[in-house]
PDB file of C-alpha atoms and ligand atoms in Angstrom:
ATOM      1  CA  MET A  30       0.042  -0.004  -0.078  1.00 69.00           C
ATOM      2  CA  GLY A  31       1.253   3.477  -0.798  1.00 91.00           C
ATOM      3  CA  LEU A  32       0.261   6.860  -2.221  1.00 97.00           C
ATOM      4  CA  ALA A  33       2.953   7.140  -4.950  1.00 97.00           C
ATOM      5  CA  GLY A  34       1.502   9.035  -7.913  1.00 97.00           C
ATOM      6  CA  LYS A  35      -2.040   9.266  -6.379  1.00 98.00           C
ATOM      7  CA  ASP A  36      -4.223  12.449  -6.161  1.00 98.00           C
ATOM      8  CA  LEU A  37      -5.265  13.653  -2.705  1.00 98.00           C
ATOM      9  CA  LEU A  38      -8.657  15.063  -3.348  1.00 98.00           C
ATOM     10  CA  SER A  39     -10.665  14.338  -0.297  1.00 98.00           C
ATOM     11  CA  MET A  40     -10.767  12.539   3.137  1.00 98.00           C
ATOM     12  CA  ARG A  41     -13.836  10.700   1.903  1.00 98.00           C
ATOM     13  CA  GLU A  42     -11.688   8.845  -0.474  1.00 97.00           C
ATOM     14  CA  LEU A  43      -8.803   8.028   1.812  1.00 98.00           C
ATOM     15  CA  THR A  44      -8.686   4.551   3.591  1.00 98.00           C
ATOM     16  CA  VAL A  45      -8.003   4.156   7.206  1.00 98.00           C
ATOM     17  CA  ASP A  46      -4.627   2.537   6.372  1.00 98.00           C
ATOM     18  CA  GLU A  47      -3.748   5.449   4.067  1.00 98.00           C
ATOM     19  CA  ILE A  48      -4.580   7.969   6.858  1.00 98.00           C
ATOM     20  CA  ARG A  49      -2.436   5.997   9.232  1.00 98.00           C
ATOM     21  CA  LEU A  50       0.373   5.813   6.777  1.00 98.00           C
ATOM     22  CA  ILE A  51       0.261   9.605   6.428  1.00 98.00           C
ATOM     23  CA  LEU A  52       0.152  10.366  10.049  1.00 98.00           C
ATOM     24  CA  ASP A  53       3.014   7.938  10.776  1.00 98.00           C
ATOM     25  CA  THR A  54       5.097   9.390   7.999  1.00 98.00           C
ATOM     26  CA  ALA A  55       4.531  12.791   9.426  1.00 98.00           C
ATOM     27  CA  GLU A  56       5.953  11.736  12.738  1.00 97.00           C
ATOM     28  CA  SER A  57       9.225  11.083  11.080  1.00 96.00           C
ATOM     29  CA  MET A  58       8.894  14.339   9.168  1.00 97.00           C
ATOM     30  CA  LYS A  59       8.352  16.203  12.453  1.00 97.00           C
ATOM     31  CA  GLU A  60      11.704  15.057  13.605  1.00 95.00           C
ATOM     32  CA  VAL A  61      13.320  16.446  10.374  1.00 93.00           C
ATOM     33  CA  ALA A  62      11.492  19.680  11.003  1.00 90.00           C
ATOM     34  CA  ARG A  63      13.078  20.053  14.412  1.00 92.00           C
ATOM     35  CA  ARG A  64      16.771  19.694  13.191  1.00 94.00           C
ATOM     36  CA  ASP A  65      18.953  22.603  12.940  1.00 94.00           C
ATOM     37  CA  ILE A  66      19.458  21.839   9.240  1.00 94.00           C
ATOM     38  CA  LYS A  67      16.183  20.802   7.988  1.00 93.00           C
ATOM     39  CA  LYS A  68      17.074  20.004   4.375  1.00 94.00           C
ATOM     40  CA  VAL A  69      16.784  16.263   3.264  1.00 96.00           C
ATOM     41  CA  PRO A  70      17.259  15.117  -0.323  1.00 97.00           C
ATOM     42  CA  ALA A  71      14.030  13.086  -0.580  1.00 97.00           C
ATOM     43  CA  LEU A  72      12.485  15.119  -3.464  1.00 98.00           C
ATOM     44  CA  ARG A  73      15.644  16.252  -5.146  1.00 97.00           C
ATOM     45  CA  GLY A  74      14.967  16.864  -8.856  1.00 97.00           C
ATOM     46  CA  LYS A  75      11.287  16.929  -8.344  1.00 98.00           C
ATOM     47  CA  THR A  76       9.029  20.013  -9.124  1.00 98.00           C
ATOM     48  CA  LEU A  77       6.115  21.156  -6.955  1.00 98.00           C
ATOM     49  CA  ILE A  78       3.732  23.747  -8.338  1.00 98.00           C
ATOM     50  CA  ASN A  79       1.478  25.625  -5.892  1.00 98.00           C
ATOM     51  CA  LEU A  80      -1.465  27.104  -7.674  1.00 98.00           C
ATOM     52  CA  PHE A  81      -3.609  29.061  -5.327  1.00 97.00           C
ATOM     53  CA  TYR A  82      -6.699  30.895  -6.719  1.00 97.00           C
ATOM     54  CA  GLU A  83      -7.725  32.055  -3.135  1.00 95.00           C
ATOM     55  CA  PRO A  84      -5.734  33.773  -0.407  1.00 94.00           C
ATOM     56  CA  SER A  85      -3.870  31.501   1.987  1.00 96.00           C
ATOM     57  CA  THR A  86      -1.151  31.925   4.614  1.00 97.00           C
ATOM     58  CA  ARG A  87      -0.852  28.649   6.409  1.00 98.00           C
ATOM     59  CA  THR A  88      -1.599  26.071   3.615  1.00 98.00           C
ATOM     60  CA  ARG A  89       0.411  27.828   0.798  1.00 98.00           C
ATOM     61  CA  THR A  90       3.415  28.664   2.923  1.00 98.00           C
ATOM     62  CA  SER A  91       3.592  25.172   4.582  1.00 98.00           C
ATOM     63  CA  PHE A  92       3.403  23.320   1.221  1.00 98.00           C
ATOM     64  CA  GLU A  93       6.144  25.656  -0.051  1.00 98.00           C
ATOM     65  CA  ILE A  94       8.430  25.195   3.041  1.00 98.00           C
ATOM     66  CA  ALA A  95       7.651  21.371   3.057  1.00 98.00           C
ATOM     67  CA  GLY A  96       8.684  21.170  -0.513  1.00 98.00           C
ATOM     68  CA  LYS A  97      11.847  23.114   0.062  1.00 98.00           C
ATOM     69  CA  TRP A  98      12.918  21.092   3.112  1.00 97.00           C
ATOM     70  CA  LEU A  99      12.434  17.883   0.932  1.00 98.00           C
ATOM     71  CA  SER A 100      14.695  19.554  -1.608  1.00 97.00           C
ATOM     72  CA  ALA A 101      12.004  19.824  -4.288  1.00 98.00           C
ATOM     73  CA  ASP A 102      11.959  22.876  -6.662  1.00 98.00           C
ATOM     74  CA  VAL A 103       8.934  24.876  -5.675  1.00 98.00           C
ATOM     75  CA  VAL A 104       7.054  27.301  -7.919  1.00 98.00           C
ATOM     76  CA  ASN A 105       4.220  29.447  -6.580  1.00 97.00           C
ATOM     77  CA  ILE A 106       1.903  30.827  -9.008  1.00 96.00           C
ATOM     78  CA  SER A 107       0.365  34.122  -8.124  1.00 88.00           C
ATOM     79  CA  ILE A 108      -3.072  34.262  -9.782  1.00 91.00           C
ATOM     80  CA  SER A 109      -2.973  38.040 -10.068  1.00 90.00           C
ATOM     81  CA  SER A 110       0.192  38.118 -12.134  1.00 90.00           C
ATOM     82  CA  SER A 111      -0.462  34.886 -14.099  1.00 93.00           C
ATOM     83  CA  SER A 112      -2.489  34.608 -17.368  1.00 94.00           C
ATOM     84  CA  VAL A 113      -5.540  33.709 -15.302  1.00 95.00           C
ATOM     85  CA  ALA A 114      -5.915  37.386 -14.936  1.00 94.00           C
ATOM     86  CA  LYS A 115      -6.207  37.598 -18.706  1.00 95.00           C
ATOM     87  CA  GLY A 116      -9.026  35.082 -18.574  1.00 96.00           C
ATOM     88  CA  GLU A 117      -7.251  31.837 -19.135  1.00 97.00           C
ATOM     89  CA  SER A 118      -9.449  28.801 -18.055  1.00 97.00           C
ATOM     90  CA  LEU A 119      -8.522  26.474 -15.261  1.00 97.00           C
ATOM     91  CA  LYS A 120      -8.315  23.669 -18.047  1.00 98.00           C
ATOM     92  CA  ASP A 121      -5.793  25.638 -20.095  1.00 98.00           C
ATOM     93  CA  THR A 122      -3.904  26.694 -17.056  1.00 98.00           C
ATOM     94  CA  GLY A 123      -3.568  23.095 -15.898  1.00 97.00           C
ATOM     95  CA  LEU A 124      -2.532  21.837 -19.381  1.00 97.00           C
ATOM     96  CA  THR A 125       0.078  24.608 -19.736  1.00 98.00           C
ATOM     97  CA  LEU A 126       1.504  23.653 -16.309  1.00 97.00           C
ATOM     98  CA  GLN A 127       1.507  20.027 -17.258  1.00 97.00           C
ATOM     99  CA  ALA A 128       3.556  20.771 -20.225  1.00 98.00           C
ATOM    100  CA  MET A 129       6.230  21.820 -17.899  1.00 98.00           C
ATOM    101  CA  HIS A 130       6.432  18.394 -16.252  1.00 98.00           C
ATOM    102  CA  PRO A 131       5.661  19.116 -12.666  1.00 98.00           C
ATOM    103  CA  ASP A 132       5.812  16.046 -10.300  1.00 98.00           C
ATOM    104  CA  VAL A 133       2.932  17.359  -8.072  1.00 98.00           C
ATOM    105  CA  VAL A 134       0.479  20.206  -8.255  1.00 98.00           C
ATOM    106  CA  VAL A 135      -1.145  21.717  -5.236  1.00 98.00           C
ATOM    107  CA  ILE A 136      -4.381  23.639  -5.929  1.00 98.00           C
ATOM    108  CA  ARG A 137      -6.681  25.836  -3.932  1.00 97.00           C
ATOM    109  CA  HIS A 138      -9.773  27.044  -5.708  1.00 97.00           C
ATOM    110  CA  PRO A 139     -13.141  28.823  -4.824  1.00 96.00           C
ATOM    111  CA  SER A 140     -15.096  25.976  -6.748  1.00 97.00           C
ATOM    112  CA  ALA A 141     -15.994  22.593  -5.276  1.00 97.00           C
ATOM    113  CA  GLY A 142     -14.621  19.963  -7.682  1.00 98.00           C
ATOM    114  CA  ALA A 143     -11.745  22.156  -9.182  1.00 98.00           C
ATOM    115  CA  ALA A 144      -9.059  19.797  -7.856  1.00 98.00           C
ATOM    116  CA  GLU A 145     -10.812  16.739  -9.224  1.00 98.00           C
ATOM    117  CA  PHE A 146     -11.355  18.605 -12.597  1.00 98.00           C
ATOM    118  CA  LEU A 147      -7.653  19.011 -12.820  1.00 98.00           C
ATOM    119  CA  ALA A 148      -6.861  15.497 -11.590  1.00 98.00           C
ATOM    120  CA  LYS A 149      -8.937  14.107 -14.504  1.00 98.00           C
ATOM    121  CA  ARG A 150      -6.801  16.106 -17.064  1.00 97.00           C
ATOM    122  CA  LEU A 151      -3.308  16.126 -15.787  1.00 98.00           C
ATOM    123  CA  ALA A 152      -0.707  13.412 -15.463  1.00 97.00           C
ATOM    124  CA  ALA A 153       0.834  14.964 -12.347  1.00 98.00           C
ATOM    125  CA  PRO A 154      -0.684  14.041  -9.035  1.00 98.00           C
ATOM    126  CA  ILE A 155      -2.976  16.761  -7.657  1.00 98.00           C
ATOM    127  CA  ILE A 156      -3.331  17.696  -3.986  1.00 98.00           C
ATOM    128  CA  ASN A 157      -6.578  19.524  -3.125  1.00 98.00           C
ATOM    129  CA  ALA A 158      -5.620  22.420  -0.778  1.00 98.00           C
ATOM    130  CA  GLY A 159      -9.237  23.441  -0.505  1.00 98.00           C
ATOM    131  CA  ASP A 160     -11.956  23.498  -3.114  1.00 98.00           C
ATOM    132  CA  GLY A 161     -14.887  25.755  -2.360  1.00 96.00           C
ATOM    133  CA  ALA A 162     -17.043  24.303   0.514  1.00 95.00           C
ATOM    134  CA  HIS A 163     -16.156  20.716  -0.507  1.00 97.00           C
ATOM    135  CA  GLU A 164     -12.989  19.552   1.226  1.00 98.00           C
ATOM    136  CA  HIS A 165      -9.617  20.601   2.671  1.00 98.00           C
ATOM    137  CA  PRO A 166      -7.997  17.086   3.213  1.00 98.00           C
ATOM    138  CA  SER A 167      -4.467  18.284   4.339  1.00 98.00           C
ATOM    139  CA  GLN A 168      -6.085  20.363   6.992  1.00 98.00           C
ATOM    140  CA  ALA A 169      -8.127  17.472   8.441  1.00 99.00           C
ATOM    141  CA  LEU A 170      -4.877  15.308   8.354  1.00 99.00           C
ATOM    142  CA  LEU A 171      -2.882  17.870  10.304  1.00 99.00           C
ATOM    143  CA  ASP A 172      -5.851  18.180  12.699  1.00 99.00           C
ATOM    144  CA  LEU A 173      -5.995  14.327  13.335  1.00 99.00           C
ATOM    145  CA  PHE A 174      -2.127  14.389  13.700  1.00 99.00           C
ATOM    146  CA  THR A 175      -2.393  17.134  16.311  1.00 98.00           C
ATOM    147  CA  ILE A 176      -5.047  15.380  18.266  1.00 98.00           C
ATOM    148  CA  ARG A 177      -3.232  11.978  18.076  1.00 98.00           C
ATOM    149  CA  GLU A 178       0.103  13.732  19.126  1.00 98.00           C
ATOM    150  CA  LYS A 179      -1.673  15.314  22.202  1.00 98.00           C
ATOM    151  CA  VAL A 180      -3.882  12.329  23.393  1.00 98.00           C
ATOM    152  CA  GLY A 181      -1.915   9.440  22.074  1.00 98.00           C
ATOM    153  CA  ARG A 182      -4.933   8.044  20.230  1.00 98.00           C
ATOM    154  CA  LEU A 183      -8.043   8.971  18.127  1.00 98.00           C
ATOM    155  CA  GLU A 184     -10.323   6.089  18.689  1.00 98.00           C
ATOM    156  CA  GLY A 185     -13.098   6.636  21.096  1.00 98.00           C
ATOM    157  CA  LEU A 186     -12.547  10.493  21.262  1.00 98.00           C
ATOM    158  CA  LYS A 187     -15.443  12.890  20.916  1.00 98.00           C
ATOM    159  CA  ALA A 188     -15.147  16.223  19.018  1.00 98.00           C
ATOM    160  CA  ALA A 189     -17.533  19.185  18.490  1.00 98.00           C
ATOM    161  CA  ILE A 190     -17.126  21.238  15.380  1.00 98.00           C
ATOM    162  CA  ILE A 191     -18.738  24.616  15.908  1.00 98.00           C
ATOM    163  CA  GLY A 192     -19.793  27.311  13.338  1.00 97.00           C
ATOM    164  CA  ASP A 193     -20.691  27.655   9.755  1.00 95.00           C
ATOM    165  CA  ILE A 194     -20.843  23.974   8.870  1.00 96.00           C
ATOM    166  CA  THR A 195     -22.531  24.413   5.534  1.00 94.00           C
ATOM    167  CA  HIS A 196     -19.785  26.515   3.969  1.00 93.00           C
ATOM    168  CA  SER A 197     -16.860  24.851   5.757  1.00 96.00           C
ATOM    169  CA  ARG A 198     -14.595  22.523   3.843  1.00 97.00           C
ATOM    170  CA  VAL A 199     -12.638  21.992   6.954  1.00 98.00           C
ATOM    171  CA  ALA A 200     -15.663  20.705   8.770  1.00 98.00           C
ATOM    172  CA  ARG A 201     -16.511  18.319   5.933  1.00 98.00           C
ATOM    173  CA  SER A 202     -12.925  16.911   5.685  1.00 98.00           C
ATOM    174  CA  ASN A 203     -12.788  16.525   9.498  1.00 98.00           C
ATOM    175  CA  ILE A 204     -16.160  14.845   9.804  1.00 98.00           C
ATOM    176  CA  HIS A 205     -15.058  12.147   7.339  1.00 98.00           C
ATOM    177  CA  GLY A 206     -11.484  11.818   8.766  1.00 98.00           C
ATOM    178  CA  MET A 207     -12.518  11.772  12.396  1.00 98.00           C
ATOM    179  CA  GLN A 208     -15.221   9.176  11.885  1.00 98.00           C
ATOM    180  CA  LYS A 209     -12.980   6.965   9.932  1.00 98.00           C
ATOM    181  CA  MET A 210     -10.473   7.047  12.794  1.00 98.00           C
ATOM    182  CA  GLY A 211     -13.107   5.938  15.326  1.00 98.00           C
ATOM    183  CA  MET A 212     -13.991   9.441  16.663  1.00 98.00           C
ATOM    184  CA  GLU A 213     -17.599  10.600  17.445  1.00 98.00           C
ATOM    185  CA  VAL A 214     -18.370  14.001  15.874  1.00 98.00           C
ATOM    186  CA  ARG A 215     -20.935  16.580  16.913  1.00 98.00           C
ATOM    187  CA  VAL A 216     -21.653  19.796  14.910  1.00 98.00           C
ATOM    188  CA  ALA A 217     -23.286  22.927  16.321  1.00 98.00           C
ATOM    189  CA  GLY A 218     -24.155  26.294  14.859  1.00 96.00           C
ATOM    190  CA  PRO A 219     -27.200  28.510  13.964  1.00 94.00           C
ATOM    191  CA  ARG A 220     -29.764  26.538  12.045  1.00 94.00           C
ATOM    192  CA  THR A 221     -29.047  28.668   8.995  1.00 92.00           C
ATOM    193  CA  MET A 222     -25.498  27.441   9.028  1.00 94.00           C
ATOM    194  CA  LEU A 223     -26.226  23.660   9.330  1.00 96.00           C
ATOM    195  CA  PRO A 224     -26.644  21.857   6.026  1.00 95.00           C
ATOM    196  CA  ARG A 225     -29.992  20.288   5.432  1.00 93.00           C
ATOM    197  CA  PHE A 226     -29.946  16.536   6.350  1.00 92.00           C
ATOM    198  CA  VAL A 227     -26.669  17.049   8.125  1.00 94.00           C
ATOM    199  CA  GLU A 228     -27.571  14.090  10.387  1.00 94.00           C
ATOM    200  CA  ARG A 229     -26.980  11.921   7.257  1.00 95.00           C
ATOM    201  CA  LEU A 230     -23.260  12.470   7.811  1.00 96.00           C
ATOM    202  CA  GLY A 231     -23.507  10.414  11.075  1.00 97.00           C
ATOM    203  CA  VAL A 232     -23.057  13.379  13.334  1.00 98.00           C
ATOM    204  CA  GLU A 233     -24.987  14.606  16.375  1.00 98.00           C
ATOM    205  CA  VAL A 234     -26.516  18.066  15.683  1.00 98.00           C
ATOM    206  CA  PHE A 235     -26.795  20.941  18.288  1.00 98.00           C
ATOM    207  CA  THR A 236     -27.984  24.421  18.078  1.00 97.00           C
ATOM    208  CA  ASN A 237     -26.784  25.242  21.653  1.00 97.00           C
ATOM    209  CA  LEU A 238     -23.081  25.741  22.253  1.00 98.00           C
ATOM    210  CA  ASP A 239     -23.002  24.659  25.915  1.00 98.00           C
ATOM    211  CA  ARG A 240     -24.696  21.357  25.222  1.00 98.00           C
ATOM    212  CA  ALA A 241     -22.498  20.782  22.094  1.00 98.00           C
ATOM    213  CA  ILE A 242     -19.316  21.282  24.027  1.00 98.00           C
ATOM    214  CA  ALA A 243     -20.169  19.292  27.237  1.00 97.00           C
ATOM    215  CA  GLU A 244     -18.273  15.969  27.530  1.00 95.00           C
ATOM    216  CA  VAL A 245     -16.255  16.326  24.390  1.00 98.00           C
ATOM    217  CA  ASP A 246     -12.386  15.864  24.161  1.00 98.00           C
ATOM    218  CA  VAL A 247     -11.903  18.292  21.391  1.00 98.00           C
ATOM    219  CA  ILE A 248     -13.631  21.533  20.362  1.00 98.00           C
ATOM    220  CA  MET A 249     -13.038  22.704  16.891  1.00 98.00           C
ATOM    221  CA  MET A 250     -14.115  26.366  16.244  1.00 98.00           C
ATOM    222  CA  LEU A 251     -14.568  27.411  12.585  1.00 98.00           C
ATOM    223  CA  ARG A 252     -13.797  30.880  11.260  1.00 96.00           C
ATOM    224  CA  LEU A 253     -16.997  32.852  10.849  1.00 93.00           C
ATOM    225  CA  GLN A 254     -17.097  33.865   7.176  1.00 85.00           C
ATOM    226  CA  VAL A 255     -18.079  37.522   7.829  1.00 76.00           C
ATOM    227  CA  GLU A 256     -18.986  37.928   4.306  1.00 70.00           C
ATOM    228  CA  ARG A 257     -21.884  35.580   4.982  1.00 69.00           C
ATOM    229  CA  GLN A 258     -23.559  38.210   7.127  1.00 68.00           C
ATOM    230  CA  GLN A 259     -24.765  39.952   3.980  1.00 71.00           C
ATOM    231  CA  ALA A 260     -26.568  36.682   3.108  1.00 75.00           C
ATOM    232  CA  GLY A 261     -28.666  37.066   6.287  1.00 80.00           C
ATOM    233  CA  LEU A 262     -27.298  33.868   7.870  1.00 81.00           C
ATOM    234  CA  PHE A 263     -26.984  35.652  11.220  1.00 81.00           C
ATOM    235  CA  PRO A 264     -28.314  38.954  12.544  1.00 81.00           C
ATOM    236  CA  SER A 265     -24.972  40.532  13.620  1.00 87.00           C
ATOM    237  CA  LEU A 266     -21.362  39.604  14.621  1.00 89.00           C
ATOM    238  CA  ARG A 267     -22.340  40.537  18.211  1.00 91.00           C
ATOM    239  CA  GLU A 268     -25.317  38.119  18.246  1.00 92.00           C
ATOM    240  CA  TYR A 269     -23.284  35.313  16.620  1.00 93.00           C
ATOM    241  CA  SER A 270     -20.479  35.801  19.218  1.00 95.00           C
ATOM    242  CA  ARG A 271     -23.027  35.902  21.938  1.00 96.00           C
ATOM    243  CA  LEU A 272     -24.563  32.557  21.049  1.00 96.00           C
ATOM    244  CA  PHE A 273     -21.618  30.672  19.488  1.00 97.00           C
ATOM    245  CA  GLY A 274     -18.417  32.399  20.526  1.00 97.00           C
ATOM    246  CA  LEU A 275     -16.100  30.337  22.771  1.00 98.00           C
ATOM    247  CA  THR A 276     -15.043  32.318  25.809  1.00 98.00           C
ATOM    248  CA  VAL A 277     -13.416  31.347  29.183  1.00 97.00           C
ATOM    249  CA  GLU A 278     -16.907  31.550  30.738  1.00 97.00           C
ATOM    250  CA  ARG A 279     -18.524  29.297  28.175  1.00 97.00           C
ATOM    251  CA  LEU A 280     -15.680  26.825  28.600  1.00 97.00           C
ATOM    252  CA  LYS A 281     -17.094  25.934  32.084  1.00 96.00           C
ATOM    253  CA  ALA A 282     -19.597  23.772  30.318  1.00 96.00           C
ATOM    254  CA  ALA A 283     -16.711  21.644  28.890  1.00 98.00           C
ATOM    255  CA  LYS A 284     -14.316  19.045  30.383  1.00 97.00           C
ATOM    256  CA  PRO A 285     -11.542  20.804  32.319  1.00 94.00           C
ATOM    257  CA  ASN A 286      -8.769  19.639  29.977  1.00 94.00           C
ATOM    258  CA  VAL A 287     -10.618  19.972  26.626  1.00 98.00           C
ATOM    259  CA  LEU A 288      -8.483  20.596  23.582  1.00 98.00           C
ATOM    260  CA  ILE A 289      -9.335  23.860  21.585  1.00 98.00           C
ATOM    261  CA  MET A 290      -8.561  23.886  17.938  1.00 98.00           C
ATOM    262  CA  HIS A 291      -9.188  26.275  15.087  1.00 98.00           C
ATOM    263  CA  PRO A 292      -7.893  25.942  11.393  1.00 98.00           C
ATOM    264  CA  GLY A 293      -7.222  29.712  11.235  1.00 97.00           C
ATOM    265  CA  PRO A 294      -7.370  32.528  10.313  1.00 97.00           C
ATOM    266  CA  ILE A 295      -9.190  33.357  13.478  1.00 97.00           C
ATOM    267  CA  ASN A 296     -11.551  36.289  14.166  1.00 95.00           C
ATOM    268  CA  ARG A 297     -10.490  37.256  17.637  1.00 96.00           C
ATOM    269  CA  GLY A 298     -13.488  38.196  19.684  1.00 96.00           C
ATOM    270  CA  VAL A 299     -16.008  36.750  17.335  1.00 95.00           C
ATOM    271  CA  GLU A 300     -15.897  32.964  17.205  1.00 97.00           C
ATOM    272  CA  ILE A 301     -13.176  32.642  19.839  1.00 98.00           C
ATOM    273  CA  ALA A 302     -12.127  34.976  22.609  1.00 98.00           C
ATOM    274  CA  PRO A 303      -8.424  36.105  22.727  1.00 98.00           C
ATOM    275  CA  ASP A 304      -7.832  34.399  26.126  1.00 98.00           C
ATOM    276  CA  VAL A 305      -9.173  31.084  24.814  1.00 98.00           C
ATOM    277  CA  ALA A 306      -7.212  31.362  21.634  1.00 98.00           C
ATOM    278  CA  ASP A 307      -4.044  32.098  23.478  1.00 98.00           C
ATOM    279  CA  GLY A 308      -4.898  29.976  26.569  1.00 96.00           C
ATOM    280  CA  PRO A 309      -3.338  26.742  27.811  1.00 95.00           C
ATOM    281  CA  TYR A 310      -5.611  24.283  26.003  1.00 94.00           C
ATOM    282  CA  SER A 311      -5.390  25.984  22.626  1.00 98.00           C
ATOM    283  CA  LEU A 312      -3.620  23.930  20.024  1.00 98.00           C
ATOM    284  CA  ILE A 313      -3.966  26.575  17.310  1.00 98.00           C
ATOM    285  CA  LEU A 314      -0.167  27.097  16.712  1.00 98.00           C
ATOM    286  CA  ASN A 315       0.558  23.166  17.113  1.00 98.00           C
ATOM    287  CA  GLN A 316      -1.849  22.737  14.234  1.00 98.00           C
ATOM    288  CA  VAL A 317       0.200  25.283  12.190  1.00 98.00           C
ATOM    289  CA  GLU A 318       3.477  23.620  13.135  1.00 98.00           C
ATOM    290  CA  ASN A 319       2.086  20.107  12.421  1.00 98.00           C
ATOM    291  CA  GLY A 320       0.906  21.328   9.048  1.00 98.00           C
ATOM    292  CA  LEU A 321       4.543  21.285   7.907  1.00 98.00           C
ATOM    293  CA  ALA A 322       5.114  17.805   9.019  1.00 98.00           C
ATOM    294  CA  VAL A 323       1.923  16.525   7.525  1.00 98.00           C
ATOM    295  CA  ARG A 324       2.463  18.309   4.169  1.00 98.00           C
ATOM    296  CA  MET A 325       6.047  17.050   4.023  1.00 98.00           C
ATOM    297  CA  ALA A 326       4.649  13.561   4.532  1.00 98.00           C
ATOM    298  CA  LEU A 327       2.091  14.111   1.749  1.00 98.00           C
ATOM    299  CA  LEU A 328       4.711  15.383  -0.709  1.00 98.00           C
ATOM    300  CA  TYR A 329       7.074  12.574   0.112  1.00 98.00           C
ATOM    301  CA  LEU A 330       4.598   9.826  -0.220  1.00 98.00           C
ATOM    302  CA  ILE A 331       2.896  11.135  -3.359  1.00 98.00           C
ATOM    303  CA  ALA A 332       5.796  12.586  -5.283  1.00 97.00           C
ATOM    304  CA  GLY A 333       8.681  10.603  -3.865  1.00 91.00           C
ATOM    305  CA  GLY A 334       6.963   7.244  -3.611  1.00 70.00           C
ATOM    306  CA  GLY A 335       8.142   6.693   0.020  1.00 62.00           C
ATOM    307  CA  GLN A 336       6.637   4.395   2.637  1.00 50.00           C
ATOM    308  CA  ALA A 337       6.596   5.129   6.382  1.00 44.00           C
ATOM    309  CA  GLY A 338       9.385   4.220   8.732  1.00 41.00           C
TER     310      GLY A 338
HETATM  311  N1   CP B 419      -6.498  26.751   7.571  1.00 74.85           N
HETATM  312  C1   CP B 419      -6.083  27.295   6.350  1.00 74.85           C
HETATM  313  O1   CP B 419      -6.423  26.798   5.252  1.00 74.85           O
HETATM  314  O2   CP B 419      -5.456  28.483   6.449  1.00 74.85           O
HETATM  315  P1   CP B 419      -5.049  29.362   5.168  1.00 74.85           P
HETATM  316  O3   CP B 419      -6.284  29.932   4.485  1.00 74.85           O
HETATM  317  O4   CP B 419      -4.099  30.509   5.758  1.00 74.85           O
HETATM  318  O5   CP B 419      -4.229  28.499   4.306  1.00 74.85           O
END
């Protein structure tokens, strides 16, 4: 079993063994990331293209650093200064890049299905770095890695994912990933931010924050996409924060040592209070750090053909 030459499009498509392989490989990569000199030759002579149609700090930078630490040649395409700005289609952009023989292409795009669209047309393996409201698999993998690292296991843990579930690719990828790894998942948010038939994903559904966070091991807060306020999904930031913002006071309803996660970027004082984000149970910066190790593992397994160990 391996991931050499395969696309990574979604957590839904990964098997439990593949997820374990990625997490175990990321453990070895974390050791590399802690060395004084981080460069290893695993992807020497390979080319990684980062193609981001949406803004990103964590994902784009960590794929770039991960590729460089593995000695790949990394090319970042800035959409505003590429021919996309002249109207070039995704298909033609993809075929043009393919003609330059990349060994792996990482894409973020506002449309669900964009990564799969490229995967069907390009010979190079495609890594989905977020496609619309569909999936963000490398985020879910780094989240699973972070929980496993902290607790020592995933099986039997309970997580609550709080916020705009409908529009969150992070929520969708984590629901699939956590359930595959034996975790129970709850979701909570205003009714207007919960997908119709969300129960069919096998999650427990709450519209009350205190009830949702009681008895869970992990609370994952989602970024409030403030642009949604115009769509009338919630009356005001203040109202959203009052009902679904995680504060030290609200944390009294949770287990004393509950782990707090957020994929970032955070809206301080909206979905998460500053003293919770910066508090002792927050794993937000551990998630960022682990994103490097997990993305090194993905590039190594997909473009380098390696196995764990
Ligand atoms: N979590 C995440 O995807 O962050 P960026 O948008 O900064 O990459």
